[in-house]
Amino acid sequence: MAIAAASPIVRLSGVSKNYGIYKAIDRIDLDIVPGEFITFLGPSGSGKTTTLMMLAGFETPSEGAIEMDGRRIERLPAHKRNIGVVFQNYALFPHMSVRENLAFPLNVRRVPTAEIRSRVDAALAMVHLDGLAERKPVQLSGGQQQRVALARAIIFKPRLIVLDEPLGALDKNLREHLQAELKSLHRDLGTTMVFVTHDQSEALTLSDRVAVFNKGRIEQIDTPEALYERPATPFVASFIGENNMLPGNIETRNGDEVAIRFAGGGLLQARSQASCKPGDEIILSIRPENIRRASAGAGQHVSATIIDIVYLGDQRRILVEADGIGRLVFKTGAAGEKPITQGERIDIELSAGTCRVLPKQ
Amino acid sequence: MTDSTYWWKLAGKAFGVGVLLFLIAPIIAIIPLSFNTSSILTYPLEGFSLKWYAKFFADPRWWTAIKNSLIVGVATVGIATPLGTLAALGLSMTGFRGKSFIIAGFMSPMVVPTVITAVGIYFLFSRLGLANSLSGLVLAHTALAAPFVVITVSASLSQLDRVLLRASASLGAGGLTTFWRVTMPLIMPGIVSGAIFAFTTSFDEVVVAILLTGPEQRTLPRELLSGTRENLDPTVMAVATLLITLSVILLLVFTALQQRSSRLVDKDQ
Ligand SMILES: Nc1ncnc2c1ncn2[C@@H]1O[C@H](COP(=O)(O)OP(=O)(O)O)[C@@H](O)[C@H]1O
Ligand SMILES: [Mg+2]
């Protein structure tokens, strides 16, 4: 996807939202590209919903501008924005049948009756709910209600669809099923979608790009791969996937090769594109899957004592105390490797290329 | 142990039945008297007859009273229901200055003794030329009935999921469309309950009616009261029985509405 080339469908510039003296959103900048599936990921209370509600027109920014197709919309009432919204608790009209719920946005737009009928049927087919048109929302399961909500948000061909934790209330199996459906729906329709979740695996599976929210700010916006492999901040590194985070100081720097000294006296080599100079306090992040038991010869070896071993079925999760460095977690395959026991001394290998230097926050 | 709990439970039930009897015995006692052949209001009954009903239907005085009461009752519903509904909608909006003042103002006719409200209305309406007129009575009853509408509609509004209003806006509906197509249908049970309360408030009302009506505008409660004072005969009991029947019907409608609205609310369980 040529993300940089396309001009944005939505642009947030310097958007803040204050509740009294509390800054729920703190100067967010964000470009949403036509056709992309972008996810807001972050812990509860990080400002995802607030940002979405400002986009949809239910909250007004305290500062900053929101543009849609180049027009300022931050004061435009919600009903004039042409943005489809899927709410967490579905928000279907309980007094209307499924058909009436879907027809609602078309009635409002004065679409002819015959056309409404065929478009409702088509939308129902799209979310695999044919035959349930005359039911009331109470007569549907949670998953079916969420499908109706989705169909209602796409039926009027909105410019943008925003979804606030739409799958949060569903059980795991159904959630995965609907994730797949949502993904294929996005492919078929090509409509831009903004999705909110606090579930990182959901974000990584679904999205073209993920914006990681923390305390009212966006920490990083990137593709799932880039976020996982090249987190820009300690928060992103620890929030997405598992990560070993080791505080230390830059001792020497030579090009992008740096040496890091830890409080315990240990020294590690790492690579860093970030601007850092000797003396800087940093966090070194290493993914558990990038740590191995050392085989003889090559690489950067560290001696460690095994503290704990957790059996996970297909893997073992090993917690070690690396001499002079600190505690690290890594994983080994359950079979085919030398058995290890608690208290044993081993050598582990941390290749410099997989150690990431992050600024201390 | 279990023995004593048993007796306590029985005592509780007996007490409940006692209170219920105390409340409805006077009402039930009236009904057989309206079918009695004797013109004296005592038990035991002498025989079954419908003559008091016949007398009631033949007497134009009663007909006028019924007509007046219905006109006033329906007009009161017609004004108090939209007024109370709009007030409840306004009050349901999140805090604004003077909100509690406005609530207190709206509710005052319920709290202040009716006689005091009635006397106040009487003096004011005499000056405005509204005394001795049905329209004056309608306005007075509206003031008494509107708080009930505010209460029932507010209760419905507090059950209303605000996210539905956002959903409606996101689908392109402006404020008015959202009101007619989403808010109104969902608070309808509250509106209808309020209308029923408004009607019975007006239909039962006697204090204001005594002060504000002349012979032309006599309402049913007023006629009943003078009936019992002047020439107490079982016709009054026949009228009372008919009114009880009407009240029971309205109560049943009200209960059915309550159940319907709770069914719509219990959605995502
Ligand atoms: N109407 C409000 N009044 C005051 N604080 C609010 C309001 N809405 C949200 N907040 C606060 O703003 C922060 C961000 O909330 P929200 O956007 O709902 O987070 P998220 O959706 O990421 O869980 C939270 O700390 C929340 O308490
Ligand atoms: Mg949220």
XYZ file of C-alpha atoms and ligand atoms in Angstrom:
658
model
C 0.000 0.000 0.000
C 1.351 3.403 -0.972
C 0.609 5.088 2.293
C 2.781 8.162 1.912
C 1.603 8.968 -1.603
C -2.172 9.259 -1.118
C -3.583 12.503 0.261
C -5.331 11.952 3.595
C -9.085 11.475 3.894
C -8.924 12.709 7.478
C -6.275 14.866 9.081
C -6.022 15.645 12.778
C -3.628 18.454 13.559
C -2.733 19.382 17.101
C -6.024 18.042 18.445
C -6.496 18.239 22.217
C -9.449 17.522 24.449
C -9.580 18.815 28.010
C -12.063 17.763 30.646
C -11.633 20.539 33.176
C -7.916 20.612 33.887
C -7.492 17.006 32.783
C -5.997 16.562 29.312
C -7.728 13.487 27.919
C -6.124 14.075 24.510
C -2.874 15.976 24.218
C -1.993 17.473 20.810
C -2.556 14.537 18.478
C -1.483 14.635 14.832
C -2.781 11.923 12.552
C -3.357 11.420 8.834
C -5.785 8.721 7.753
C -5.218 7.491 4.215
C -8.138 6.584 1.893
C -8.953 2.894 1.965
C -6.730 1.952 4.856
C -7.657 -0.050 7.930
C -6.144 1.893 10.792
C -6.392 0.795 14.414
C -6.167 2.836 17.594
C -4.474 0.571 20.112
C -3.844 1.442 23.724
C -4.695 0.639 27.302
C -8.041 1.608 28.786
C -8.238 5.348 29.434
C -5.575 6.246 26.894
C -7.982 8.367 24.828
C -8.971 6.096 21.946
C -12.711 6.552 22.371
C -12.383 10.291 22.917
C -10.448 10.636 19.663
C -12.983 8.506 17.808
C -15.873 10.538 19.229
C -14.237 13.768 18.053
C -13.934 12.220 14.615
C -17.566 11.113 14.610
C -18.776 14.478 15.920
C -19.920 13.600 19.435
C -17.155 15.554 21.141
C -15.618 18.868 20.125
C -11.852 19.288 20.336
C -10.635 21.864 22.842
C -7.842 22.765 20.430
C -6.671 21.808 16.981
C -8.281 21.030 13.652
C -9.953 18.009 12.121
C -10.169 17.986 8.346
C -12.057 15.587 6.143
C -11.316 15.731 2.439
C -9.633 19.048 3.095
C -12.653 20.638 4.835
C -12.614 21.599 8.505
C -15.227 19.481 10.287
C -14.537 19.829 13.988
C -17.690 21.977 14.428
C -19.842 20.069 11.953
C -22.706 18.219 13.702
C -22.439 14.427 13.718
C -25.422 13.877 11.418
C -23.792 15.890 8.643
C -20.435 14.098 8.678
C -21.338 10.948 6.748
C -19.269 8.737 9.040
C -20.575 5.271 9.924
C -20.165 4.381 13.604
C -20.207 0.914 15.154
C -20.595 1.137 18.921
C -19.301 -1.343 21.452
C -22.747 -2.270 22.766
C -24.207 -2.388 19.213
C -26.693 0.491 19.759
C -29.397 -1.086 17.615
C -32.805 0.556 17.888
C -34.725 -1.919 20.065
C -38.155 -0.886 18.771
C -37.259 -1.518 15.140
C -36.777 -4.796 13.274
C -33.439 -5.586 11.675
C -34.824 -4.360 8.346
C -36.033 -1.094 9.887
C -32.690 -0.566 11.591
C -30.872 -0.950 8.281
C -33.412 1.151 6.405
C -33.096 4.012 8.911
C -30.087 5.795 7.363
C -31.596 5.315 3.893
C -34.987 6.691 4.969
C -33.242 9.704 6.431
C -31.550 10.214 3.049
C -34.895 9.825 1.248
C -33.800 6.834 -0.814
C -36.774 5.393 -2.810
C -38.561 2.509 -1.084
C -37.769 -0.119 -3.733
C -34.090 0.724 -3.619
C -34.099 0.607 0.192
C -35.487 -2.897 0.041
C -32.835 -4.205 -2.305
C -29.996 -2.442 -0.497
C -31.115 -3.837 2.871
C -31.227 -7.338 1.412
C -27.777 -6.905 -0.112
C -26.313 -5.591 3.148
C -27.829 -8.489 5.081
C -26.330 -10.965 2.632
C -22.984 -9.262 3.022
C -22.944 -9.915 6.783
C -24.509 -13.384 6.386
C -27.812 -12.529 8.055
C -30.222 -13.317 5.217
C -33.567 -14.382 6.592
C -33.329 -12.494 9.871
C -34.662 -9.196 8.503
C -37.946 -9.267 10.383
C -36.447 -10.088 13.800
C -36.153 -7.561 16.592
C -32.664 -6.968 18.037
C -33.639 -8.727 21.313
C -34.182 -11.906 19.330
C -30.590 -11.974 18.064
C -27.378 -13.263 19.634
C -24.525 -10.880 20.432
C -22.626 -11.801 17.286
C -25.698 -11.342 15.107
C -26.431 -7.966 16.702
C -22.892 -6.842 15.985
C -23.286 -7.920 12.361
C -26.482 -5.867 12.088
C -24.670 -2.882 13.596
C -21.914 -3.318 11.042
C -24.393 -3.620 8.169
C -26.193 -0.492 9.357
C -22.916 1.432 9.392
C -21.956 0.456 5.839
C -25.351 0.518 4.115
C -25.375 4.267 3.515
C -21.903 4.182 1.950
C -20.243 6.493 4.448
C -16.960 8.198 3.651
C -15.394 6.566 6.693
C -16.372 3.853 9.177
C -15.266 4.045 12.799
C -15.618 1.083 15.154
C -15.171 1.398 18.934
C -14.119 -1.962 20.381
C -16.889 -3.644 18.376
C -15.794 -7.161 19.246
C -14.949 -6.536 22.894
C -18.107 -8.108 24.305
C -17.906 -11.329 22.310
C -16.255 -14.606 23.252
C -12.906 -15.564 21.756
C -14.068 -17.889 18.971
C -16.746 -15.569 17.728
C -14.343 -12.649 17.956
C -11.812 -14.330 15.707
C -14.552 -15.286 13.288
C -15.822 -11.710 13.096
C -12.289 -10.352 12.747
C -11.915 -12.409 9.610
C -15.296 -11.225 8.315
C -14.442 -7.625 9.050
C -11.175 -7.969 7.207
C -12.817 -9.419 4.108
C -15.585 -6.810 4.292
C -12.904 -4.123 4.297
C -11.260 -5.736 1.272
C -14.562 -5.941 -0.629
C -15.814 -2.446 0.171
C -12.538 -0.575 0.152
C -13.991 1.878 2.673
C -11.581 3.511 5.085
C -11.970 2.008 8.546
C -10.828 3.293 11.917
C -10.912 0.540 14.481
C -10.399 0.817 18.243
C -9.156 -1.972 20.461
C -7.063 -2.581 23.542
C -6.190 -6.048 22.270
C -2.772 -5.955 20.576
C -3.154 -9.238 18.721
C -6.450 -8.015 17.246
C -4.716 -4.799 16.175
C -1.807 -6.642 14.570
C -4.044 -9.121 12.697
C -6.477 -6.610 11.224
C -4.656 -3.425 10.489
C -2.732 -1.813 7.685
C -1.442 0.638 10.282
C -1.699 0.889 14.047
C -1.614 4.065 16.127
C -0.458 3.265 19.644
C -2.151 5.479 22.251
C -0.773 6.186 25.681
C -1.968 8.827 28.151
C -3.761 10.911 25.548
C -0.909 10.893 23.030
C 0.010 8.790 20.029
C 3.350 7.117 20.749
C 3.881 5.611 17.319
C 1.985 5.067 14.075
C 3.268 2.275 11.899
C 2.539 -0.985 10.175
C 2.146 -3.979 12.502
C 5.527 -5.365 11.411
C 7.347 -2.108 12.042
C 5.695 -1.677 15.448
C 6.705 -5.147 16.469
C 10.204 -5.082 15.071
C 11.091 -1.440 15.495
C 9.186 -0.009 18.466
C 10.075 3.642 18.926
C 9.410 3.968 22.653
C 9.644 1.714 25.695
C 5.850 1.902 26.010
C 5.297 0.532 22.501
C 7.995 -2.086 23.049
C 6.348 -3.382 26.192
C 2.724 -2.996 25.069
C 3.081 -4.933 21.831
C 4.269 -8.469 22.310
C 6.572 -9.528 25.100
C 9.824 -7.652 25.540
C 12.793 -7.579 27.905
C 13.391 -3.989 28.986
C 16.755 -3.233 30.519
C 17.674 0.272 31.739
C 21.305 1.255 31.112
C 23.688 3.991 29.911
C 25.413 4.494 26.575
C 29.104 3.937 27.141
C 30.533 4.387 23.658
C 29.130 5.011 20.232
C 30.693 4.157 16.915
C 28.395 4.781 13.937
C 25.247 2.838 14.734
C 27.128 0.469 17.034
C 26.731 1.326 20.694
C 27.973 -0.232 23.887
C 25.640 -0.141 26.874
C 26.721 -0.324 30.485
C 24.232 -1.659 33.063
C 23.926 -0.854 36.741
C 25.183 -4.346 37.586
C 28.404 -3.669 35.701
C 27.672 -5.729 32.582
C 28.282 -4.432 29.043
C 26.285 -5.212 25.873
C 26.698 -4.286 22.220
C 23.637 -3.062 20.360
C 22.669 -1.172 17.197
C 20.893 2.144 17.348
C 19.535 4.411 14.629
C 18.216 6.752 17.313
C 20.295 9.773 18.155
C 22.036 8.978 21.388
C 25.413 9.861 22.759
C 27.661 8.439 25.418
C 26.265 9.069 28.899
C 22.585 8.957 27.805
C 20.214 6.913 29.914
C 18.392 4.466 27.666
C 16.275 1.338 27.714
C 17.505 -1.692 25.865
C 14.721 -3.853 24.507
C 15.183 -7.459 23.426
C 12.400 -9.777 22.270
C 12.399 -13.165 24.033
C 12.498 -14.901 20.662
C 15.795 -13.137 19.850
C 17.533 -14.721 22.831
C 18.953 -18.222 22.483
C 21.089 -20.584 24.450
C 24.558 -19.937 23.128
C 26.046 -22.365 20.714
C 29.820 -22.328 20.578
C 31.624 -19.520 18.744
C 29.843 -16.612 17.093
C 27.756 -13.819 18.647
C 27.545 -11.955 21.869
C 27.498 -14.353 24.806
C 26.441 -13.674 28.366
C 26.540 -16.004 31.346
C 23.302 -16.394 33.271
C 21.699 -18.313 36.106
C 18.328 -19.956 35.550
C 15.754 -18.631 37.996
C 12.549 -20.219 36.772
C 11.232 -22.476 34.022
C 7.581 -22.451 32.949
C 6.257 -25.258 30.805
C 3.919 -23.915 28.075
C 3.243 -27.054 26.078
C 4.954 -26.273 22.806
C 7.577 -24.116 24.517
C 9.363 -23.426 27.771
C 9.578 -19.913 29.120
C 12.910 -19.413 30.891
C 13.632 -16.619 33.333
C 17.355 -16.003 33.906
C 19.512 -13.560 35.810
C 22.175 -12.442 33.313
C 25.418 -11.593 35.061
C 25.818 -7.831 35.496
C 22.804 -7.112 33.256
C 19.540 -8.136 34.898
C 16.611 -10.454 34.492
C 15.682 -11.696 31.033
C 12.997 -13.930 29.663
C 13.403 -16.158 26.650
C 11.801 -19.233 25.194
C 13.078 -22.598 24.069
C 11.397 -25.343 22.128
C 10.094 -28.046 24.461
C 11.735 -30.904 22.647
C 15.069 -31.467 20.966
C 17.126 -29.193 23.164
C 19.381 -29.956 26.054
C 17.278 -30.191 29.215
C 17.938 -27.414 31.714
C 17.132 -27.118 35.376
C 16.606 -24.362 37.857
C 19.813 -22.944 39.309
C 21.889 -24.162 36.383
C 24.473 -21.840 34.822
C 24.129 -21.367 31.072
C 25.400 -19.111 28.319
C 22.883 -17.089 26.323
C 23.330 -15.348 23.017
C 22.041 -11.782 22.408
C 22.883 -10.705 18.882
C 23.625 -6.988 18.673
C 21.327 -6.595 15.645
C 18.228 -7.566 17.627
C 18.915 -5.385 20.671
C 17.059 -2.081 20.302
C 18.063 1.117 22.055
C 15.065 3.189 23.153
C 15.047 6.627 24.744
C 14.235 6.581 28.442
C 10.920 8.329 29.119
C -36.181 -22.647 64.612
C -37.849 -23.520 61.326
C -41.099 -23.529 63.246
C -40.759 -19.920 64.321
C -39.727 -18.761 60.826
C -42.872 -20.432 59.557
C -45.035 -18.495 61.984
C -43.259 -15.236 61.184
C -43.859 -15.793 57.501
C -47.513 -16.541 58.141
C -47.848 -13.435 60.316
C -46.248 -11.374 57.557
C -48.693 -12.706 55.007
C -51.654 -12.105 57.304
C -50.528 -8.540 57.878
C -50.189 -7.996 54.130
C -53.670 -9.304 53.490
C -54.987 -7.115 56.315
C -53.500 -3.952 54.808
C -54.841 -4.861 51.395
C -58.340 -5.388 52.818
C -58.161 -2.103 54.668
C -57.340 -0.366 51.409
C -59.909 -1.944 49.135
C -62.762 -2.868 51.504
C -64.450 0.559 51.231
C -64.296 0.322 47.454
C -65.641 -3.207 47.366
C -68.397 -2.375 49.866
C -69.828 0.211 47.488
C -70.314 -2.089 44.541
C -73.080 -4.393 45.938
C -74.988 -1.383 47.308
C -75.351 -0.022 43.787
C -77.315 -3.161 42.853
C -79.529 -3.125 45.938
C -83.311 -2.672 45.604
C -83.538 -0.638 48.794
C -82.863 3.076 48.712
C -81.204 2.942 52.101
C -77.444 2.396 52.026
C -77.176 -0.516 54.442
C -76.339 -4.179 54.470
C -77.795 -6.816 54.241
C -78.999 -6.315 50.694
C -82.701 -6.678 50.011
C -82.548 -7.770 46.386
C -80.862 -7.270 43.032
C -81.840 -4.436 40.774
C -80.393 -2.157 38.123
C -82.790 0.675 38.854
C -80.126 3.020 40.242
C -78.195 2.625 37.038
C -81.383 3.359 35.125
C -81.927 6.438 37.264
C -78.389 7.551 36.628
C -78.651 7.168 32.870
C -81.982 8.986 32.827
C -80.835 12.019 34.791
C -79.491 14.866 32.607
C -77.653 16.314 35.606
C -75.331 13.291 35.644
C -74.916 13.406 31.888
C -73.843 17.036 32.016
C -71.409 16.205 34.788
C -69.941 13.301 32.825
C -69.694 15.410 29.698
C -67.925 18.217 31.601
C -65.559 15.815 33.322
C -64.659 14.137 30.044
C -64.112 17.444 28.266
C -61.929 18.746 31.085
C -60.100 15.419 31.475
C -59.314 15.025 27.782
C -58.291 18.672 27.409
C -56.062 18.386 30.467
C -54.392 15.317 28.961
C -54.035 17.159 25.669
C -52.175 20.054 27.269
C -50.389 18.445 30.228
C -48.929 15.526 28.237
C -46.948 17.483 25.632
C -46.067 20.124 28.225
C -44.823 17.581 30.768
C -43.003 15.586 28.079
C -41.155 18.643 26.801
C -40.297 19.639 30.370
C -38.938 16.165 31.108
C -36.858 16.275 27.920
C -35.407 19.631 28.896
C -34.730 18.483 32.445
C -33.040 15.306 31.217
C -30.325 17.398 29.594
C -27.150 17.491 31.614
C -26.876 20.101 34.330
C -27.629 23.706 33.529
C -28.029 26.679 35.819
C -31.279 26.809 37.769
C -32.223 23.234 36.925
C -33.252 22.364 40.485
C -35.298 25.575 40.662
C -37.240 24.584 37.598
C -37.792 21.064 38.934
C -39.065 22.479 42.232
C -41.389 24.833 40.348
C -42.810 22.019 38.257
C -43.329 19.699 41.192
C -44.830 22.263 43.575
C -48.488 21.518 42.706
C -47.857 17.941 43.893
C -46.387 19.002 47.204
C -48.450 22.049 48.123
C -51.871 21.088 49.563
C -54.463 21.232 46.792
C -56.665 23.606 48.784
C -53.908 26.197 48.802
C -53.221 25.816 45.085
C -56.962 25.934 44.488
C -57.479 29.134 46.486
C -54.549 30.748 44.696
C -55.883 29.728 41.323
C -59.346 30.926 42.287
C -58.174 34.447 43.149
C -56.018 34.698 40.052
C -58.619 33.304 37.679
C -61.395 35.521 39.114
C -59.365 38.535 38.074
C -58.615 37.101 34.676
C -62.255 36.155 34.114
C -61.433 32.477 33.993
C -63.499 31.497 37.051
C -66.739 29.661 36.288
C -65.468 28.431 32.952
C -64.390 25.026 31.737
C -61.234 26.467 30.199
C -60.225 27.831 33.600
C -60.730 24.399 35.118
C -58.687 22.813 32.324
C -55.784 25.179 32.986
C -55.932 24.519 36.730
C -56.032 20.758 36.188
C -53.125 21.011 33.760
C -51.030 22.582 36.513
C -51.967 19.715 38.847
C -51.478 16.965 36.257
C -48.291 18.055 34.461
C -45.957 16.968 37.313
C -47.173 13.379 36.903
C -46.283 13.470 33.223
C -42.870 14.941 34.067
C -42.256 12.106 36.531
C -43.307 9.219 34.300
C -41.557 10.594 31.200
C -38.396 11.352 33.210
C -38.408 7.755 34.433
C -38.623 6.535 30.828
C -35.876 8.924 29.743
C -33.567 7.697 32.477
C -33.965 4.202 31.010
C -33.217 5.455 27.512
C -29.769 4.468 26.272
C -28.147 7.735 25.143
C -25.911 5.838 22.746
C -29.027 5.242 20.612
C -29.307 8.990 20.070
C -25.676 9.114 18.970
C -26.275 6.131 16.705
C -29.200 7.957 15.140
C -27.105 11.068 14.540
C -24.269 9.004 13.052
C -26.778 7.548 10.584
C -27.628 11.025 9.374
C -30.707 11.908 11.419
C -30.992 15.470 12.724
C -32.368 16.306 16.165
C -36.022 16.366 15.137
C -35.894 13.097 13.175
C -34.101 11.444 16.078
C -36.808 12.669 18.435
C -39.719 11.388 16.339
C -38.178 8.102 15.269
C -36.029 7.065 18.232
C -36.672 9.013 21.431
C -40.446 9.237 21.193
C -41.200 5.569 20.439
C -38.879 4.494 23.230
C -40.344 6.793 25.880
C -43.921 6.227 24.684
C -44.799 3.997 27.672
C -43.833 6.876 29.956
C -45.831 9.360 27.904
C -48.945 7.169 27.907
C -48.594 6.449 31.636
C -48.270 10.169 32.231
C -51.366 10.793 30.122
C -53.308 8.230 32.151
C -52.201 9.834 35.397
C -53.079 13.254 34.021
C -56.546 12.053 33.083
C -57.270 10.465 36.468
C -55.881 13.521 38.262
C -58.377 15.692 36.448
C -61.217 13.163 36.531
C -60.912 12.759 40.355
C -60.275 16.359 41.195
C -62.868 17.964 43.465
C -61.278 20.809 45.431
C -60.468 23.089 42.506
C -63.702 22.012 40.836
C -65.746 23.245 43.814
C -64.054 26.627 43.869
C -63.810 27.207 40.161
C -67.075 25.925 38.696
C -70.567 27.298 38.667
C -73.743 25.216 38.132
C -73.017 25.074 34.401
C -69.613 23.490 34.750
C -70.302 20.875 37.436
C -67.978 17.923 37.053
C -68.596 14.336 38.063
C -66.680 14.350 41.378
C -68.372 17.569 42.314
C -71.819 16.117 41.498
C -70.942 12.969 43.466
C -69.962 15.020 46.479
C -73.134 17.074 46.466
C -75.056 13.862 45.802
C -73.767 12.330 49.008
C -74.437 15.499 50.988
C -77.909 16.370 49.753
C -79.906 13.315 48.801
C -77.826 10.271 49.503
C -79.314 7.513 47.367
C -77.753 4.484 45.639
C -77.467 6.367 42.331
C -74.255 7.759 43.758
C -73.099 4.178 44.345
C -73.930 3.279 40.748
C -71.826 6.204 39.513
C -69.024 5.197 41.872
C -69.103 1.631 40.567
C -68.811 2.849 36.982
C -65.872 5.054 37.947
C -64.148 2.165 39.721
C -64.527 0.067 36.585
C -62.967 2.821 34.489
C -60.079 3.207 36.961
C -59.377 -0.524 36.941
C -59.239 -0.523 33.141
C -56.801 2.400 33.127
C -54.684 0.695 35.778
C -54.499 -2.471 33.673
C -53.425 -0.472 30.621
C -50.776 1.223 32.754
C -49.421 -2.089 34.067
C -49.330 -3.586 30.581
C -47.310 -0.587 29.375
C -44.833 -0.926 32.217
C -44.241 -4.543 31.270
C -43.839 -3.727 27.618
C -41.244 -1.068 28.301
C -39.201 -3.310 30.596
C -39.183 -5.951 27.851
C -37.620 -3.476 25.425
C -35.021 -2.429 27.963
C -33.790 -5.947 28.870
C -31.988 -6.266 25.613
C -28.385 -7.327 25.855
C -28.528 -9.926 28.586
N -16.934 13.051 29.554
C -15.766 12.906 30.237
N -15.515 13.647 31.339
C -14.340 13.520 32.002
N -13.374 12.678 31.664
C -13.563 11.913 30.582
C -14.759 11.975 29.805
N -14.657 11.095 28.779
C -13.446 10.502 28.921
N -12.793 10.994 29.991
C -11.449 10.606 30.425
O -10.586 10.715 29.331
C -9.666 9.642 29.324
C -9.705 8.916 28.010
O -10.900 8.210 27.927
P -11.289 7.295 26.688
O -11.099 8.062 25.440
O -12.650 6.758 26.947
O -10.213 6.137 26.805
P -10.182 4.727 26.033
O -11.273 4.685 25.041
O -8.817 4.689 25.425
O -10.327 3.692 27.098
C -10.003 8.753 30.502
O -9.122 9.024 31.551
C -11.398 9.153 30.851
O -11.620 9.013 32.231
Mg -12.894 3.296 24.998
